[in-house]
Amino acid sequence: MYSDRINSLPPYLFAAIDEGKKEAVRKGVDVIDIGVGDPDHPTPSHIVESLCEAARDASTHTYPSYTGLVTFREAASTWYSEHFGVNVEPLTEVLTLIGSKEGIAHAPLSFLNAGDIALVPDPAYPVYKVGTIFAGGTPYMMPLSKENGFLPDLQAIPKNIAKKARIMFLNYPNNPTSATADKSFYKEVVEFAAENHIIVLSDNAYSEITFDGYHAPSFLNVDGAIEVGIEFHSLSKTYNMTGWRIGFAVGNRDVLDGIGRIKTNIDSGAFEAVQRAGITAMSGSQDCIGNMRKIYMNRRDALVKGLHNIGIAVEPPKATFYIWAAVPEGYSSIEFSTLLLNEAGIVATPGVGFGECGEGYIRFALTQPVERIEEASKRMKQLKLD
Ligand SMILES: *Cc1c(COP(=O)(O)O)cnc(C)c1O
């Protein structure tokens, strides 16, 4: 019944984890879910109000424009300039997306012919690899190792692969490893991409979830970046808007035009009332970001301490709401996550779910209140690890 495309998909580990969680809940276990990367706090109320108002305006009820409201793209452009000091032209260098996942998944369709290579980090957000496969492309996995700060080693990519590659995905601050990239890394990327004619697709969904005074750069901060690529951005994590489906991409106009041409043939743009609420999010008070950072930072510190108490050492991450921890000796990532669920009622994500190179790690999401994280730590302390 299904296409080879669907049949070739790797088994969806996250669905299995969800099943395990439901089973535990059915059995009456008080489950602490720190598995999924979905903020537990609501969208700030001024953004919700703005949607309600916009939804009452019938002019938002028709098909939206394909490339997005001009006013939304202007707001995104201003936001980029305020947050990164990057200037992009609203009409040609900004594209509204129905959540950044939508743009990420569609991008390979714009640039890959059958068999063309996409450079994809491992471990990573699964959409990069799956989007490549759906477009008929061939993913070439770039291993991210602790030794290299979870940055891909561009020099380790064989010359013939680099020459044949058409696109490269990057994501810093990183999901799942919580690693960050600095401008010198992006500079290397721009040189590599220019030399090999590779389009860089940078995913900066976590740029605002930063701690201890760290400020995450944009890929576009580096000279020449706009010649070789774009950056995906999302309102999902910054403003607790995962359910709203609103994001955007900025950067190279030809690259954006390519993605836009796929999109006009598949979707019909983002609901204009949601775009108006997005404008409110980006142009209104940014105090909500500071509040969010404090909340995640307290949770981060609680979990780092809890893990330390069971002999798992992790450096407190500078960004993202994830903790990427090595699993105890003698366990695979799936074995350890199964143990956590069965013996402690804790849902966490086995690293292998993000790619082979994620084996040996487990990802915790800081999406529960401090009390629950402390409770999880207490339960972990009682585990009998062999
Ligand atoms: C959450 C997340 C996104 C955001 O996706 P949206 O579709 O905008 O909700 C993008 N990239 C990564 C790596 C993420 O973790």
mmCIF file of C-alpha atoms and ligand atoms in Angstrom:
data_model
loop_
_atom_site.group_PDB
_atom_site.id
_atom_site.type_symbol
_atom_site.label_atom_id
_atom_site.label_comp_id
_atom_site.label_asym_id
_atom_site.label_seq_id
_atom_site.Cartn_x
_atom_site.Cartn_y
_atom_site.Cartn_z
ATOM 1 C CA MET A 1 0.000 0.000 0.000
ATOM 2 C CA TYR A 2 2.744 2.462 0.937
ATOM 3 C CA SER A 3 5.424 4.053 -1.182
ATOM 4 C CA ASP A 4 9.075 3.050 -0.878
ATOM 5 C CA ARG A 5 9.525 6.519 0.595
ATOM 6 C CA ILE A 6 7.373 5.624 3.565
ATOM 7 C CA ASN A 7 8.641 2.090 3.808
ATOM 8 C CA SER A 8 12.223 3.371 3.924
ATOM 9 C CA LEU A 9 11.543 5.483 7.021
ATOM 10 C CA PRO A 10 13.395 4.365 10.131
ATOM 11 C CA PRO A 11 11.069 3.086 12.857
ATOM 12 C CA TYR A 12 9.752 6.080 14.751
ATOM 13 C CA LEU A 13 11.356 5.644 18.145
ATOM 14 C CA PHE A 14 9.426 8.525 19.658
ATOM 15 C CA ALA A 15 6.124 6.765 18.990
ATOM 16 C CA ALA A 16 7.431 3.722 20.897
ATOM 17 C CA ILE A 17 8.479 5.927 23.810
ATOM 18 C CA ASP A 18 5.055 7.513 23.846
ATOM 19 C CA GLU A 19 3.483 4.035 23.980
ATOM 20 C CA GLY A 20 5.699 3.131 26.944
ATOM 21 C CA LYS A 21 4.675 6.309 28.714
ATOM 22 C CA LYS A 22 0.951 5.704 28.132
ATOM 23 C CA GLU A 23 1.318 2.160 29.414
ATOM 24 C CA ALA A 24 2.966 3.438 32.607
ATOM 25 C CA VAL A 25 0.231 6.060 33.098
ATOM 26 C CA ARG A 26 -2.419 3.340 32.621
ATOM 27 C CA LYS A 27 -0.731 1.359 35.375
ATOM 28 C CA GLY A 28 -1.085 4.365 37.654
ATOM 29 C CA VAL A 29 2.586 5.422 37.681
ATOM 30 C CA ASP A 30 3.187 9.100 38.494
ATOM 31 C CA VAL A 31 5.152 9.705 35.299
ATOM 32 C CA ILE A 32 7.607 12.597 35.020
ATOM 33 C CA ASP A 33 7.904 13.377 31.322
ATOM 34 C CA ILE A 34 11.176 15.099 30.561
ATOM 35 C CA GLY A 35 11.351 13.500 27.155
ATOM 36 C CA VAL A 36 9.743 15.860 24.678
ATOM 37 C CA GLY A 37 11.082 19.265 23.726
ATOM 38 C CA ASP A 38 7.805 21.102 24.113
ATOM 39 C CA PRO A 39 7.606 24.072 26.517
ATOM 40 C CA ASP A 40 5.212 23.482 29.437
ATOM 41 C CA HIS A 41 4.388 27.168 29.916
ATOM 42 C CA PRO A 42 1.584 28.861 27.951
ATOM 43 C CA THR A 43 2.152 31.461 25.256
ATOM 44 C CA PRO A 44 2.450 34.933 26.874
ATOM 45 C CA SER A 45 -1.048 36.425 27.183
ATOM 46 C CA HIS A 46 -0.422 39.576 25.123
ATOM 47 C CA ILE A 47 0.319 37.292 22.150
ATOM 48 C CA VAL A 48 -2.832 35.246 22.759
ATOM 49 C CA GLU A 49 -4.901 38.464 22.946
ATOM 50 C CA SER A 50 -3.429 39.612 19.694
ATOM 51 C CA LEU A 51 -4.510 36.388 17.982
ATOM 52 C CA CYS A 52 -8.065 36.707 19.324
ATOM 53 C CA GLU A 53 -8.329 40.220 17.986
ATOM 54 C CA ALA A 54 -6.877 39.296 14.616
ATOM 55 C CA ALA A 55 -9.152 36.276 14.310
ATOM 56 C CA ARG A 56 -12.195 38.554 14.701
ATOM 57 C CA ASP A 57 -11.046 40.577 11.701
ATOM 58 C CA ALA A 58 -12.588 38.860 8.692
ATOM 59 C CA SER A 59 -9.792 40.067 6.430
ATOM 60 C CA THR A 60 -7.589 37.359 7.995
ATOM 61 C CA HIS A 61 -10.026 34.601 6.992
ATOM 62 C CA THR A 62 -9.078 34.295 3.342
ATOM 63 C CA TYR A 63 -6.078 32.535 1.807
ATOM 64 C CA PRO A 64 -2.941 34.244 3.037
ATOM 65 C CA SER A 65 -0.196 35.447 0.708
ATOM 66 C CA TYR A 66 2.263 32.690 -0.164
ATOM 67 C CA THR A 67 5.390 34.428 1.039
ATOM 68 C CA GLY A 68 3.784 35.821 4.179
ATOM 69 C CA LEU A 69 2.393 39.174 5.300
ATOM 70 C CA VAL A 70 4.728 42.025 4.459
ATOM 71 C CA THR A 71 4.236 43.302 8.007
ATOM 72 C CA PHE A 72 5.273 39.921 9.449
ATOM 73 C CA ARG A 73 8.384 39.858 7.283
ATOM 74 C CA GLU A 74 9.204 43.419 8.327
ATOM 75 C CA ALA A 75 8.824 42.448 11.984
ATOM 76 C CA ALA A 76 11.078 39.411 11.467
ATOM 77 C CA SER A 77 13.657 41.599 9.736
ATOM 78 C CA THR A 78 13.624 44.112 12.595
ATOM 79 C CA TRP A 79 13.823 41.268 15.129
ATOM 80 C CA TYR A 80 16.895 39.872 13.367
ATOM 81 C CA SER A 81 18.541 43.230 13.414
ATOM 82 C CA GLU A 82 17.764 43.767 17.110
ATOM 83 C CA HIS A 83 18.727 40.275 18.247
ATOM 84 C CA PHE A 84 21.752 39.596 16.025
ATOM 85 C CA GLY A 85 22.680 42.856 14.336
ATOM 86 C CA VAL A 86 21.901 41.165 11.012
ATOM 87 C CA ASN A 87 20.095 43.227 8.369
ATOM 88 C CA VAL A 88 17.846 41.457 5.889
ATOM 89 C CA GLU A 89 15.541 42.928 3.282
ATOM 90 C CA PRO A 90 11.930 42.083 4.326
ATOM 91 C CA LEU A 91 10.552 41.566 0.828
ATOM 92 C CA THR A 92 13.256 39.344 -0.625
ATOM 93 C CA GLU A 93 15.301 37.994 2.258
ATOM 94 C CA VAL A 94 12.537 36.826 4.632
ATOM 95 C CA LEU A 95 10.047 34.014 4.052
ATOM 96 C CA THR A 96 7.183 33.166 6.425
ATOM 97 C CA LEU A 97 6.919 29.472 7.311
ATOM 98 C CA ILE A 98 4.210 27.332 8.885
ATOM 99 C CA GLY A 99 6.649 26.506 11.678
ATOM 100 C CA SER A 100 10.308 26.092 10.802
ATOM 101 C CA LYS A 101 9.915 22.310 10.522
ATOM 102 C CA GLU A 102 7.796 22.945 7.435
ATOM 103 C CA GLY A 103 10.575 24.927 5.751
ATOM 104 C CA ILE A 104 13.264 22.481 6.842
ATOM 105 C CA ALA A 105 11.338 19.512 5.466
ATOM 106 C CA HIS A 106 10.604 21.269 2.161
ATOM 107 C CA ALA A 107 14.073 22.708 1.584
ATOM 108 C CA PRO A 108 15.659 19.500 0.210
ATOM 109 C CA LEU A 109 12.910 19.327 -2.453
ATOM 110 C CA SER A 110 14.156 22.660 -3.760
ATOM 111 C CA PHE A 111 17.837 21.793 -4.123
ATOM 112 C CA LEU A 112 18.337 18.031 -4.439
ATOM 113 C CA ASN A 113 18.057 15.839 -7.496
ATOM 114 C CA ALA A 114 17.854 12.066 -7.074
ATOM 115 C CA GLY A 115 21.026 10.820 -5.403
ATOM 116 C CA ASP A 116 22.384 14.265 -4.551
ATOM 117 C CA ILE A 117 24.153 14.450 -1.222
ATOM 118 C CA ALA A 118 22.998 16.386 1.828
ATOM 119 C CA LEU A 119 25.408 16.816 4.733
ATOM 120 C CA VAL A 120 23.465 16.000 7.874
ATOM 121 C CA PRO A 121 24.740 16.065 11.454
ATOM 122 C CA ASP A 122 24.436 12.949 13.631
ATOM 123 C CA PRO A 123 22.903 13.116 16.215
ATOM 124 C CA ALA A 124 20.304 15.643 15.042
ATOM 125 C CA TYR A 125 16.714 16.758 14.756
ATOM 126 C CA PRO A 126 15.351 13.895 12.601
ATOM 127 C CA VAL A 127 13.725 16.173 9.989
ATOM 128 C CA TYR A 128 17.036 16.967 8.215
ATOM 129 C CA LYS A 129 17.625 13.338 7.296
ATOM 130 C CA VAL A 130 14.018 12.435 6.580
ATOM 131 C CA GLY A 131 13.479 15.577 4.451
ATOM 132 C CA THR A 132 16.548 14.595 2.428
ATOM 133 C CA ILE A 133 15.291 11.049 1.915
ATOM 134 C CA PHE A 134 11.821 12.289 0.909
ATOM 135 C CA ALA A 135 13.449 14.456 -1.757
ATOM 136 C CA GLY A 136 15.318 11.440 -3.147
ATOM 137 C CA GLY A 137 18.614 12.718 -1.821
ATOM 138 C CA THR A 138 21.339 10.793 -0.028
ATOM 139 C CA PRO A 139 22.219 11.893 3.498
ATOM 140 C CA TYR A 140 25.919 11.883 4.374
ATOM 141 C CA MET A 141 26.130 11.856 8.131
ATOM 142 C CA MET A 142 28.586 14.210 9.843
ATOM 143 C CA PRO A 143 29.343 12.717 13.269
ATOM 144 C CA LEU A 144 29.167 15.117 16.206
ATOM 145 C CA SER A 145 31.510 14.034 18.972
ATOM 146 C CA LYS A 146 32.150 15.327 22.456
ATOM 147 C CA GLU A 147 35.864 15.716 21.616
ATOM 148 C CA ASN A 148 34.934 18.185 18.881
ATOM 149 C CA GLY A 149 32.414 20.096 21.001
ATOM 150 C CA PHE A 150 29.596 18.416 19.040
ATOM 151 C CA LEU A 151 30.542 20.450 15.978
ATOM 152 C CA PRO A 152 31.018 18.633 12.644
ATOM 153 C CA ASP A 153 34.633 18.216 11.573
ATOM 154 C CA LEU A 154 34.452 19.707 8.096
ATOM 155 C CA GLN A 155 37.999 18.650 7.260
ATOM 156 C CA ALA A 156 37.008 15.015 7.887
ATOM 157 C CA ILE A 157 34.437 15.098 5.081
ATOM 158 C CA PRO A 158 36.000 13.294 2.091
ATOM 159 C CA LYS A 159 36.800 15.675 -0.788
ATOM 160 C CA ASN A 160 34.646 13.787 -3.306
ATOM 161 C CA ILE A 161 31.658 13.936 -0.931
ATOM 162 C CA ALA A 162 32.169 17.642 -0.275
ATOM 163 C CA LYS A 163 32.319 18.303 -4.028
ATOM 164 C CA LYS A 164 29.090 16.410 -4.638
ATOM 165 C CA ALA A 165 27.142 17.753 -1.661
ATOM 166 C CA ARG A 166 24.442 20.319 -2.449
ATOM 167 C CA ILE A 167 23.196 21.273 0.993
ATOM 168 C CA MET A 168 24.386 21.155 4.605
ATOM 169 C CA PHE A 169 22.209 21.303 7.706
ATOM 170 C CA LEU A 170 23.498 22.887 10.912
ATOM 171 C CA ASN A 171 21.774 23.564 14.228
ATOM 172 C CA TYR A 172 23.310 25.652 17.025
ATOM 173 C CA PRO A 173 22.420 26.013 19.840
ATOM 174 C CA ASN A 174 21.971 22.308 19.260
ATOM 175 C CA ASN A 175 19.166 19.875 19.818
ATOM 176 C CA PRO A 176 19.876 17.279 21.245
ATOM 177 C CA THR A 177 23.427 17.952 22.522
ATOM 178 C CA SER A 178 22.871 21.564 23.746
ATOM 179 C CA ALA A 179 26.235 22.474 22.179
ATOM 180 C CA THR A 180 26.807 26.003 20.900
ATOM 181 C CA ALA A 181 28.774 27.327 17.924
ATOM 182 C CA ASP A 182 30.792 30.516 17.784
ATOM 183 C CA LYS A 183 31.461 32.831 14.881
ATOM 184 C CA SER A 184 34.814 31.228 14.103
ATOM 185 C CA PHE A 185 33.031 27.937 13.405
ATOM 186 C CA TYR A 186 30.521 29.688 11.131
ATOM 187 C CA LYS A 187 33.400 31.364 9.345
ATOM 188 C CA GLU A 188 34.876 27.954 8.600
ATOM 189 C CA VAL A 189 31.455 26.798 7.372
ATOM 190 C CA VAL A 190 31.133 29.752 4.995
ATOM 191 C CA GLU A 191 34.582 29.071 3.506
ATOM 192 C CA PHE A 192 33.828 25.368 3.126
ATOM 193 C CA ALA A 193 30.431 26.064 1.549
ATOM 194 C CA ALA A 194 31.763 28.680 -0.861
ATOM 195 C CA GLU A 195 34.599 26.417 -1.956
ATOM 196 C CA ASN A 196 32.323 23.430 -2.555
ATOM 197 C CA HIS A 197 29.177 25.273 -3.737
ATOM 198 C CA ILE A 198 27.088 23.986 -0.873
ATOM 199 C CA ILE A 199 23.929 25.701 0.382
ATOM 200 C CA VAL A 200 23.998 26.090 4.155
ATOM 201 C CA LEU A 201 20.711 25.621 6.000
ATOM 202 C CA SER A 202 21.216 26.839 9.556
ATOM 203 C CA ASP A 203 18.503 26.066 12.108
ATOM 204 C CA ASN A 204 18.575 28.595 14.943
ATOM 205 C CA ALA A 205 15.415 27.601 16.840
ATOM 206 C CA TYR A 206 17.106 27.902 20.250
ATOM 207 C CA SER A 207 18.945 31.212 19.851
ATOM 208 C CA GLU A 208 17.058 32.891 22.705
ATOM 209 C CA ILE A 209 17.225 30.058 25.237
ATOM 210 C CA THR A 210 20.613 30.996 26.653
ATOM 211 C CA PHE A 211 22.116 31.262 30.133
ATOM 212 C CA ASP A 212 24.865 32.877 32.171
ATOM 213 C CA GLY A 213 25.113 35.873 29.854
ATOM 214 C CA TYR A 214 25.807 33.771 26.778
ATOM 215 C CA HIS A 215 24.407 35.216 23.530
ATOM 216 C CA ALA A 216 24.000 32.808 20.609
ATOM 217 C CA PRO A 217 25.150 34.216 17.268
ATOM 218 C CA SER A 218 23.361 33.889 13.954
ATOM 219 C CA PHE A 219 25.053 32.064 11.095
ATOM 220 C CA LEU A 220 24.411 35.257 9.140
ATOM 221 C CA ASN A 221 26.697 37.206 11.498
ATOM 222 C CA VAL A 222 29.651 36.001 9.434
ATOM 223 C CA ASP A 223 30.791 37.830 6.280
ATOM 224 C CA GLY A 224 29.740 35.988 3.158
ATOM 225 C CA ALA A 225 27.131 33.830 4.927
ATOM 226 C CA ILE A 226 24.250 35.381 3.026
ATOM 227 C CA GLU A 227 25.961 34.394 -0.234
ATOM 228 C CA VAL A 228 25.833 30.720 0.719
ATOM 229 C CA GLY A 229 22.821 30.110 2.869
ATOM 230 C CA ILE A 230 19.835 30.874 4.999
ATOM 231 C CA GLU A 231 18.789 30.549 8.607
ATOM 232 C CA PHE A 232 15.567 28.994 9.838
ATOM 233 C CA HIS A 233 13.906 30.593 12.770
ATOM 234 C CA SER A 234 10.966 29.687 14.886
ATOM 235 C CA LEU A 235 8.687 31.427 17.337
ATOM 236 C CA SER A 236 7.952 28.022 18.886
ATOM 237 C CA LYS A 237 10.605 27.865 21.572
ATOM 238 C CA THR A 238 11.250 31.591 22.073
ATOM 239 C CA TYR A 239 7.622 32.465 22.820
ATOM 240 C CA ASN A 240 6.169 29.076 23.850
ATOM 241 C CA MET A 241 4.269 28.888 20.570
ATOM 242 C CA THR A 242 4.893 25.318 19.406
ATOM 243 C CA GLY A 243 1.219 24.686 18.698
ATOM 244 C CA TRP A 244 0.739 27.808 16.596
ATOM 245 C CA ARG A 245 2.909 26.760 13.671
ATOM 246 C CA ILE A 246 4.732 29.942 12.843
ATOM 247 C CA GLY A 247 8.340 30.508 11.869
ATOM 248 C CA PHE A 248 10.405 32.070 9.126
ATOM 249 C CA ALA A 249 13.639 31.833 7.179
ATOM 250 C CA VAL A 250 16.038 34.666 6.408
ATOM 251 C CA GLY A 251 19.067 34.983 4.181
ATOM 252 C CA ASN A 252 19.989 34.298 0.574
ATOM 253 C CA ARG A 253 17.159 35.410 -1.686
ATOM 254 C CA ASP A 254 17.667 32.741 -4.359
ATOM 255 C CA VAL A 255 17.627 29.998 -1.745
ATOM 256 C CA LEU A 256 14.464 31.432 -0.194
ATOM 257 C CA ASP A 257 12.911 31.782 -3.636
ATOM 258 C CA GLY A 258 13.567 28.073 -4.271
ATOM 259 C CA ILE A 259 11.832 27.052 -1.058
ATOM 260 C CA GLY A 260 8.993 29.487 -1.799
ATOM 261 C CA ARG A 261 8.429 27.843 -5.184
ATOM 262 C CA ILE A 262 7.991 24.434 -3.558
ATOM 263 C CA LYS A 263 5.704 25.939 -0.924
ATOM 264 C CA THR A 264 3.377 27.699 -3.381
ATOM 265 C CA ASN A 265 2.709 24.291 -4.884
ATOM 266 C CA ILE A 266 2.092 22.514 -1.591
ATOM 267 C CA ASP A 267 0.656 24.840 1.052
ATOM 268 C CA SER A 268 -1.110 28.159 0.971
ATOM 269 C CA GLY A 269 0.803 30.076 3.602
ATOM 270 C CA ALA A 270 0.347 30.699 7.315
ATOM 271 C CA PHE A 271 -2.995 31.921 8.768
ATOM 272 C CA GLU A 272 -2.719 35.710 8.789
ATOM 273 C CA ALA A 273 -4.164 36.013 12.298
ATOM 274 C CA VAL A 274 -1.313 33.820 13.536
ATOM 275 C CA GLN A 275 1.160 35.975 11.610
ATOM 276 C CA ARG A 276 -0.284 39.077 13.275
ATOM 277 C CA ALA A 277 0.155 37.439 16.671
ATOM 278 C CA GLY A 278 3.703 36.612 15.593
ATOM 279 C CA ILE A 279 4.286 40.303 14.886
ATOM 280 C CA THR A 280 3.085 41.071 18.425
ATOM 281 C CA ALA A 281 5.478 38.442 19.794
ATOM 282 C CA MET A 282 8.479 39.873 17.944
ATOM 283 C CA SER A 283 7.687 43.588 18.280
ATOM 284 C CA GLY A 284 6.159 43.633 21.776
ATOM 285 C CA SER A 285 7.944 43.528 25.113
ATOM 286 C CA GLN A 286 10.715 40.915 25.158
ATOM 287 C CA ASP A 287 10.496 40.538 28.954
ATOM 288 C CA CYS A 288 8.942 37.099 28.466
ATOM 289 C CA ILE A 289 12.293 35.874 27.094
ATOM 290 C CA GLY A 290 14.139 36.906 30.242
ATOM 291 C CA ASN A 291 11.525 35.169 32.414
ATOM 292 C CA MET A 292 11.784 32.015 30.344
ATOM 293 C CA ARG A 293 15.571 31.966 30.654
ATOM 294 C CA LYS A 294 15.359 32.139 34.457
ATOM 295 C CA ILE A 295 12.863 29.296 34.579
ATOM 296 C CA TYR A 296 14.965 26.974 32.410
ATOM 297 C CA MET A 297 18.168 27.948 34.180
ATOM 298 C CA ASN A 298 16.806 26.919 37.586
ATOM 299 C CA ARG A 299 15.647 23.628 36.138
ATOM 300 C CA ARG A 300 18.989 23.089 34.441
ATOM 301 C CA ASP A 301 20.825 23.603 37.709
ATOM 302 C CA ALA A 302 18.458 21.228 39.548
ATOM 303 C CA LEU A 303 18.931 18.447 36.979
ATOM 304 C CA VAL A 304 22.699 18.883 36.665
ATOM 305 C CA LYS A 305 22.882 18.516 40.447
ATOM 306 C CA GLY A 306 20.584 15.471 40.427
ATOM 307 C CA LEU A 307 22.673 13.762 37.759
ATOM 308 C CA HIS A 308 25.869 14.616 39.602
ATOM 309 C CA ASN A 309 24.449 12.848 42.664
ATOM 310 C CA ILE A 310 24.158 9.583 40.725
ATOM 311 C CA GLY A 311 27.635 9.889 39.266
ATOM 312 C CA ILE A 312 26.701 11.355 35.874
ATOM 313 C CA ALA A 313 28.830 14.420 35.290
ATOM 314 C CA VAL A 314 27.487 17.066 32.912
ATOM 315 C CA GLU A 315 28.649 20.604 32.310
ATOM 316 C CA PRO A 316 25.686 22.991 32.700
ATOM 317 C CA PRO A 317 24.799 23.883 29.090
ATOM 318 C CA LYS A 318 25.002 27.514 27.933
ATOM 319 C CA ALA A 319 21.882 27.181 25.800
ATOM 320 C CA THR A 320 18.744 25.165 24.895
ATOM 321 C CA PHE A 321 16.389 23.417 27.298
ATOM 322 C CA TYR A 322 18.151 20.072 26.993
ATOM 323 C CA ILE A 323 20.648 18.147 29.075
ATOM 324 C CA TRP A 324 22.685 15.646 27.049
ATOM 325 C CA ALA A 325 24.208 13.136 29.427
ATOM 326 C CA ALA A 326 26.365 10.049 28.951
ATOM 327 C CA VAL A 327 24.502 6.943 30.131
ATOM 328 C CA PRO A 328 26.107 4.861 32.883
ATOM 329 C CA GLU A 329 28.629 2.225 31.852
ATOM 330 C CA GLY A 330 27.083 -1.053 30.757
ATOM 331 C CA TYR A 331 23.853 0.427 29.385
ATOM 332 C CA SER A 332 22.800 1.271 25.864
ATOM 333 C CA SER A 333 20.773 4.466 25.542
ATOM 334 C CA ILE A 334 17.569 2.491 25.038
ATOM 335 C CA GLU A 335 18.324 0.212 27.995
ATOM 336 C CA PHE A 336 18.926 3.189 30.254
ATOM 337 C CA SER A 337 15.801 5.075 29.141
ATOM 338 C CA THR A 338 13.768 1.884 29.630
ATOM 339 C CA LEU A 339 15.213 1.515 33.129
ATOM 340 C CA LEU A 340 14.324 5.137 33.922
ATOM 341 C CA LEU A 341 10.740 4.607 32.797
ATOM 342 C CA ASN A 342 10.178 1.217 34.413
ATOM 343 C CA GLU A 343 12.008 1.800 37.686
ATOM 344 C CA ALA A 344 11.637 5.551 38.215
ATOM 345 C CA GLY A 345 8.655 6.619 36.098
ATOM 346 C CA ILE A 346 10.861 9.065 34.188
ATOM 347 C CA VAL A 347 10.489 9.619 30.454
ATOM 348 C CA ALA A 348 13.731 10.713 28.752
ATOM 349 C CA THR A 349 14.870 10.274 25.163
ATOM 350 C CA PRO A 350 17.556 7.729 24.253
ATOM 351 C CA GLY A 351 20.324 9.379 22.258
ATOM 352 C CA VAL A 352 20.186 6.771 19.510
ATOM 353 C CA GLY A 353 16.789 8.218 18.536
ATOM 354 C CA PHE A 354 18.713 11.174 17.073
ATOM 355 C CA GLY A 355 21.134 9.027 15.084
ATOM 356 C CA GLU A 356 23.728 6.309 15.563
ATOM 357 C CA CYS A 357 26.234 8.764 16.998
ATOM 358 C CA GLY A 358 23.755 9.582 19.754
ATOM 359 C CA GLU A 359 24.305 6.096 21.208
ATOM 360 C CA GLY A 360 25.736 6.253 24.709
ATOM 361 C CA TYR A 361 23.740 9.362 25.601
ATOM 362 C CA ILE A 362 20.337 10.292 26.903
ATOM 363 C CA ARG A 363 18.487 13.582 26.439
ATOM 364 C CA PHE A 364 16.506 15.223 29.206
ATOM 365 C CA ALA A 365 14.220 18.159 28.358
ATOM 366 C CA LEU A 366 13.819 20.865 31.006
ATOM 367 C CA THR A 367 10.085 21.029 30.442
ATOM 368 C CA GLN A 368 8.871 20.253 33.973
ATOM 369 C CA PRO A 369 8.897 22.474 37.073
ATOM 370 C CA VAL A 370 11.907 22.401 39.418
ATOM 371 C CA GLU A 371 9.932 20.357 42.000
ATOM 372 C CA ARG A 372 9.324 17.618 39.458
ATOM 373 C CA ILE A 373 12.948 17.654 38.353
ATOM 374 C CA GLU A 374 13.994 17.338 42.008
ATOM 375 C CA GLU A 375 11.541 14.468 42.391
ATOM 376 C CA ALA A 376 13.051 12.830 39.286
ATOM 377 C CA SER A 377 16.528 13.307 40.783
ATOM 378 C CA LYS A 378 15.386 11.692 44.029
ATOM 379 C CA ARG A 379 14.013 8.697 42.157
ATOM 380 C CA MET A 380 17.203 8.344 40.115
ATOM 381 C CA LYS A 381 19.228 8.341 43.321
ATOM 382 C CA GLN A 382 17.297 5.262 44.460
ATOM 383 C CA LEU A 383 17.977 3.353 41.225
ATOM 384 C CA LYS A 384 20.167 0.314 41.482
ATOM 385 C CA LEU A 385 22.601 0.770 38.627
ATOM 386 C CA ASP A 386 24.704 -2.278 37.878
HETATM 387 C C1 LIG B 1 11.729 22.637 18.074
HETATM 388 C C2 LIG B 1 12.682 22.681 16.946
HETATM 389 C C3 LIG B 1 12.373 23.409 15.793
HETATM 390 C C4 LIG B 1 11.119 24.255 15.721
HETATM 391 O O1 LIG B 1 10.158 23.695 14.945
HETATM 392 P P1 LIG B 1 8.843 24.500 14.608
HETATM 393 O O2 LIG B 1 8.369 23.759 13.411
HETATM 394 O O3 LIG B 1 9.182 25.903 14.296
HETATM 395 O O4 LIG B 1 7.936 24.357 15.779
HETATM 396 C C5 LIG B 1 13.299 23.457 14.764
HETATM 397 N N1 LIG B 1 14.489 22.833 14.881
HETATM 398 C C6 LIG B 1 14.824 22.147 15.979
HETATM 399 C C7 LIG B 1 16.164 21.544 16.075
HETATM 400 C C8 LIG B 1 13.924 22.035 17.032
HETATM 401 O O5 LIG B 1 14.259 21.338 18.107
#
